[in-house]
Coordinates of C-alpha atoms in Angstrom, one line a residue:
M36 CA -11.5 -8.7 -33.1
K37 CA -10.8 -5.0 -32.8
T38 CA -14.0 -4.5 -30.8
D39 CA -13.0 -7.3 -28.4
R40 CA -9.5 -5.8 -27.8
Q41 CA -11.1 -2.4 -27.2
R42 CA -13.5 -4.0 -24.7
V43 CA -10.6 -5.6 -22.8
T44 CA -8.8 -2.3 -22.7
R45 CA -11.8 -0.5 -21.4
A46 CA -12.3 -3.2 -18.8
G47 CA -8.7 -3.0 -17.8
I48 CA -8.9 0.7 -17.4
A49 CA -12.0 0.4 -15.3
R50 CA -10.3 -2.2 -13.0
V51 CA -7.2 0.0 -12.6
T52 CA -9.3 3.0 -11.8
G53 CA -11.3 1.0 -9.3
L54 CA -8.2 -0.3 -7.6
A55 CA -6.7 3.2 -7.5
L56 CA -9.9 4.4 -5.8
L57 CA -9.9 1.5 -3.3
W58 CA -6.2 1.9 -2.3
G59 CA -6.0 5.6 -2.7
S60 CA -9.0 6.2 -0.5
G61 CA -7.5 4.0 2.2
F62 CA -5.8 7.0 3.8
L63 CA -9.2 8.8 4.0
W64 CA -10.8 5.8 5.6
I65 CA -8.0 5.6 8.2
K66 CA -8.5 9.2 9.0
L67 CA -12.2 8.8 9.5
A68 CA -11.8 5.5 11.4
L69 CA -9.5 7.3 13.9
R70 CA -12.6 9.3 15.1
G71 CA -13.7 6.2 16.9
F72 CA -10.9 3.7 17.1
N73 CA -7.2 3.8 18.0
P74 CA -4.5 2.7 15.5
V75 CA -4.1 -0.9 16.9
Q76 CA -7.9 -1.5 16.7
I77 CA -8.0 -0.2 13.1
V78 CA -5.1 -2.3 11.9
F79 CA -6.3 -5.5 13.7
A80 CA -9.9 -5.1 12.2
R81 CA -8.5 -4.2 8.8
L82 CA -6.3 -7.3 8.6
L83 CA -9.0 -9.6 10.0
L84 CA -11.6 -8.4 7.6
G85 CA -9.2 -8.7 4.7
F86 CA -8.4 -12.2 5.7
L87 CA -12.1 -13.1 6.0
V88 CA -12.8 -11.8 2.5
L89 CA -9.9 -13.5 0.8
T90 CA -10.0 -16.9 2.5
P91 CA -13.5 -18.0 1.2
I92 CA -12.6 -16.9 -2.3
A93 CA -9.4 -18.9 -2.2
L94 CA -11.2 -22.0 -0.8
S95 CA -14.0 -21.7 -3.3
R96 CA -11.5 -22.0 -6.1
G97 CA -10.1 -25.2 -4.7
L98 CA -7.0 -23.6 -3.4
H99 CA -5.3 -24.7 -0.2
F100 CA -3.0 -23.0 2.3
P101 CA 0.6 -24.1 2.5
R102 CA 1.7 -26.6 5.1
Q103 CA 5.4 -26.2 5.2
G104 CA 6.6 -24.7 8.5
R105 CA 9.5 -22.9 6.8
L106 CA 7.2 -21.2 4.3
W107 CA 5.0 -20.1 7.1
G108 CA 8.0 -18.6 8.8
H109 CA 8.7 -16.5 5.7
L110 CA 5.0 -15.6 5.6
F111 CA 5.1 -14.2 9.1
V112 CA 8.2 -12.1 8.4
A113 CA 6.5 -10.8 5.2
A114 CA 3.3 -10.1 7.2
L115 CA 5.3 -8.1 9.8
V116 CA 7.2 -5.8 7.4
A117 CA 4.6 -5.6 4.6
N118 CA 1.4 -5.5 6.6
A119 CA 1.4 -5.1 10.4
V120 CA 4.2 -2.5 10.7
P121 CA 3.3 -0.2 7.8
Y122 CA -0.4 -0.4 8.5
L123 CA 0.2 0.6 12.1
L124 CA 2.7 3.3 11.2
F125 CA 0.2 5.0 8.7
S126 CA -2.6 4.8 11.3
V127 CA -0.4 6.3 14.0
A128 CA 0.9 9.0 11.6
E129 CA -2.6 10.1 10.5
E130 CA -3.3 11.1 14.1
T131 CA -1.1 14.1 13.5
I132 CA -0.9 14.6 9.7
G133 CA -3.4 14.8 6.9
S134 CA -4.5 11.8 4.8
N135 CA -3.3 13.6 1.7
V136 CA 0.2 13.8 3.0
A137 CA 0.2 10.1 4.0
G138 CA -0.9 9.2 0.5
V139 CA 1.8 11.3 -1.1
L140 CA 4.6 9.9 1.1
N141 CA 3.3 6.3 0.4
A142 CA 4.3 7.0 -3.3
T143 CA 7.9 6.7 -2.3
T144 CA 7.6 3.0 -1.8
P145 CA 9.1 2.1 -5.2
L146 CA 12.1 4.2 -4.4
W147 CA 12.7 2.5 -1.1
T148 CA 12.2 -0.9 -2.9
L149 CA 14.9 0.1 -5.4
L150 CA 17.3 1.2 -2.7
L151 CA 16.8 -1.9 -0.5
A152 CA 17.0 -4.2 -3.5
F153 CA 20.4 -2.7 -4.2
L154 CA 21.6 -2.9 -0.6
V155 CA 20.8 -6.6 -0.2
G156 CA 22.2 -7.5 -3.6
V157 CA 18.9 -8.4 -5.4
D158 CA 19.3 -5.7 -8.0
R159 CA 22.7 -4.1 -8.3
A160 CA 22.1 -2.7 -11.8
V161 CA 22.5 1.1 -11.4
T162 CA 21.6 3.1 -14.6
V163 CA 21.6 6.8 -15.1
K164 CA 17.8 6.8 -15.2
K165 CA 17.6 4.9 -12.0
A166 CA 20.0 7.3 -10.2
A167 CA 18.2 10.3 -11.6
G168 CA 14.9 8.9 -10.6
F169 CA 16.0 8.2 -7.0
T170 CA 17.4 11.7 -6.8
L171 CA 14.2 13.3 -8.1
G172 CA 12.2 11.2 -5.6
F173 CA 14.4 12.3 -2.8
L174 CA 14.1 16.0 -3.8
G175 CA 10.3 15.5 -3.9
V176 CA 10.3 14.2 -0.3
V177 CA 12.4 17.2 0.8
V178 CA 9.9 19.6 -0.9
I179 CA 7.0 17.8 0.7
F180 CA 8.5 18.0 4.2
S181 CA 9.5 21.7 3.6
P182 CA 12.0 21.7 6.6
W183 CA 12.4 25.5 6.1
E184 CA 8.8 25.9 7.3
S185 CA 9.1 25.2 11.0
A186 CA 5.3 25.2 11.4
S187 CA 4.8 22.5 8.8
E188 CA 2.8 19.5 10.2
I189 CA 4.6 17.3 7.7
A190 CA 8.0 17.9 9.3
S191 CA 6.9 15.9 12.4
W192 CA 7.0 12.4 13.8
G193 CA 3.9 11.6 11.8
G194 CA 5.6 12.5 8.5
L195 CA 8.6 10.4 9.5
A196 CA 6.3 7.5 10.4
C197 CA 4.9 7.6 6.9
L198 CA 8.3 7.4 5.3
A199 CA 9.2 4.5 7.6
A200 CA 6.0 2.8 6.6
A201 CA 6.8 3.2 2.9
A202 CA 10.3 1.9 3.6
S203 CA 8.8 -1.1 5.3
Y204 CA 6.6 -1.7 2.3
G205 CA 9.8 -1.6 0.2
L206 CA 11.5 -4.2 2.5
G207 CA 8.4 -6.3 2.2
Y208 CA 8.5 -6.3 -1.6
V209 CA 12.2 -7.3 -1.6
Y210 CA 11.6 -10.0 1.0
M211 CA 8.6 -11.5 -0.7
G212 CA 10.4 -11.4 -4.0
R213 CA 13.3 -13.3 -2.6
F214 CA 11.6 -15.9 -0.3
L215 CA 7.9 -16.2 -1.4
S216 CA 7.5 -15.6 -5.1
G217 CA 8.4 -18.3 -7.7
R218 CA 7.3 -21.2 -5.5
G219 CA 4.3 -22.1 -7.5
I220 CA 1.8 -20.9 -4.8
P221 CA -1.1 -18.9 -6.1
P222 CA -0.8 -15.2 -5.2
L223 CA -4.4 -15.3 -3.7
V224 CA -3.3 -18.0 -1.3
L225 CA -0.1 -16.1 -0.3
S226 CA -2.1 -12.9 0.3
A227 CA -4.8 -14.6 2.4
A228 CA -2.1 -16.5 4.4
Q229 CA -0.1 -13.3 4.9
L230 CA -3.1 -11.3 6.1
G231 CA -3.9 -14.2 8.5
A232 CA -0.3 -14.2 9.8
A233 CA -0.4 -10.4 10.2
T234 CA -3.7 -10.7 12.2
V235 CA -2.0 -13.1 14.5
L236 CA 0.9 -10.8 15.0
L237 CA -1.4 -8.0 16.1
V238 CA -3.0 -10.1 18.8
P239 CA -0.3 -9.5 21.4
A240 CA -0.7 -5.7 21.0
L241 CA -4.4 -5.9 21.8
P242 CA -4.1 -6.0 25.6
F243 CA -1.9 -2.9 25.6
A244 CA -3.9 -0.7 23.2
G245 CA -6.6 -2.7 21.4
L246 CA -8.9 -3.1 24.4
E247 CA -9.7 0.6 24.8
S248 CA -13.4 1.4 24.6
P249 CA -14.0 2.6 21.1
V250 CA -16.4 5.4 20.2
W251 CA -19.1 3.7 18.1
R252 CA -19.6 6.6 15.6
L253 CA -21.3 5.7 12.4
D254 CA -18.7 7.3 10.2
A255 CA -15.8 5.6 12.0
V256 CA -17.5 2.1 11.9
A257 CA -18.4 2.5 8.2
S258 CA -14.9 3.7 7.3
L259 CA -13.3 0.7 9.2
L260 CA -15.6 -1.7 7.3
V261 CA -14.8 -0.2 4.0
L262 CA -11.1 -0.2 4.7
G263 CA -11.1 -3.8 5.7
V264 CA -13.6 -5.4 3.3
L265 CA -13.0 -3.3 0.2
G266 CA -9.7 -1.5 0.7
T267 CA -7.8 -4.6 2.0
G268 CA -9.8 -7.7 0.9
A269 CA -11.5 -6.9 -2.3
A270 CA -8.6 -4.7 -3.5
Y271 CA -6.3 -7.7 -3.4
V272 CA -8.7 -9.8 -5.5
L273 CA -9.0 -6.9 -8.0
N274 CA -5.2 -6.5 -8.2
Y275 CA -4.7 -10.1 -9.1
R276 CA -7.4 -9.9 -11.7
I277 CA -5.6 -7.0 -13.3
I278 CA -2.3 -8.8 -13.2
D279 CA -3.8 -11.9 -14.8
D280 CA -5.8 -10.1 -17.5
E281 CA -3.7 -7.0 -18.3
G282 CA -0.2 -7.9 -17.0
P283 CA 2.0 -6.4 -14.3
T284 CA 2.7 -3.3 -16.3
A285 CA -0.9 -2.2 -16.2
A286 CA -1.1 -3.1 -12.5
S287 CA 1.9 -0.9 -11.8
V288 CA 0.0 2.2 -13.1
V289 CA -1.9 2.2 -9.8
T290 CA 1.2 3.4 -8.0
Y291 CA 1.0 6.7 -9.9
L292 CA -2.7 7.2 -9.2
L293 CA -2.8 6.5 -5.4
P294 CA -1.4 9.9 -4.2
V295 CA -3.6 11.8 -6.7
V296 CA -6.7 10.0 -5.3
A297 CA -5.5 10.6 -1.7
V298 CA -4.9 14.3 -2.3
I299 CA -8.2 14.9 -4.1
L300 CA -10.3 13.0 -1.5
G301 CA -8.5 14.7 1.4
W302 CA -9.3 18.1 -0.1
A303 CA -12.9 17.3 -1.1
I304 CA -14.1 15.5 2.0
L305 CA -11.8 16.5 4.9
R306 CA -10.9 20.0 3.5
E307 CA -7.2 19.3 3.9
A308 CA -5.1 22.0 2.4
V309 CA -3.3 21.3 -0.9
T310 CA -0.2 23.4 -0.7
T311 CA 2.3 24.2 -3.5
A312 CA 4.9 22.1 -1.7
I313 CA 2.6 19.0 -1.9
V314 CA 1.9 19.5 -5.6
V315 CA 5.5 20.1 -6.5
G316 CA 6.7 17.3 -4.2
I317 CA 4.3 14.7 -5.6
A318 CA 5.2 15.6 -9.2
L319 CA 8.9 15.1 -8.4
V320 CA 8.3 11.8 -6.5
L321 CA 6.1 10.4 -9.4
A322 CA 8.7 11.6 -12.0
G323 CA 11.4 9.8 -10.0
V324 CA 9.3 6.6 -9.8
T325 CA 8.7 6.7 -13.5
L326 CA 12.4 6.9 -14.2
T327 CA 13.3 4.1 -11.8
R328 CA 10.7 1.8 -13.4
R329 CA 11.6 2.6 -17.1
R330 CA 13.7 -0.1 -18.7
S331 CA 16.6 0.8 -20.8
T332 CA 15.5 -1.6 -23.5
E333 CA 12.2 0.1 -24.1
I334 CA 10.9 0.0 -27.7
G335 CA 9.7 3.3 -28.9

């Protein structure tokens, strides 16, 4: 019995590590894909590829897409704020800032989720730990932006776009929690449907920016395929496997690993600078996220 439990734990660790690599490397793949494609093309291809990965898996399990028009309305809203908008903002942002910075600023998503949940009345419980966590996270963002350094690339529209993308993710989590979860619909079906809806939302933007002639560089094409098939499609499947086997607590650990993966890959592959401000800022942000997620009823 002990051996079986150890095996499950090791498998869980392997899955969490794999998911962290898939999602954390997404910022690197975006940066490389920008060498041949514009942001709209990247986001459209990413969403479509993710949808094409998830849909056959859902159908092979005998699952069916929802038919209620009202539910599809909620799915389209969720697709807008949790997929189309943040994906596009991160792609636009990485035209001017490093993939490592984008990954670090993405770690503020739980803080935005907490703030938005409070503002809309979903979670009005304000504890000392939550307040301290939000304050630490805010200080971390200030340190990352380093407004006292006028030459900093982070203190730019690209950096603000990353923060807006993280806030959009937070809004998406709050919206999905209020209107989509708890309806008895399998998460895999919701994700496939949401990616499909987001793909449809990107179609109107294609005539304006998506029809530019891309540069068919091997590294850009390969990065786009990895981002869509693995970083968007397969990552969702792996995330649900972790939640089913290990529970949501284990799945939440990924949040802490993403910026670390993004910074390491940005430095190792793209030679992006790792400044003291980034290191200190990420430490503060992750400390803040840790405090906001810690429950007051923890058992030591």
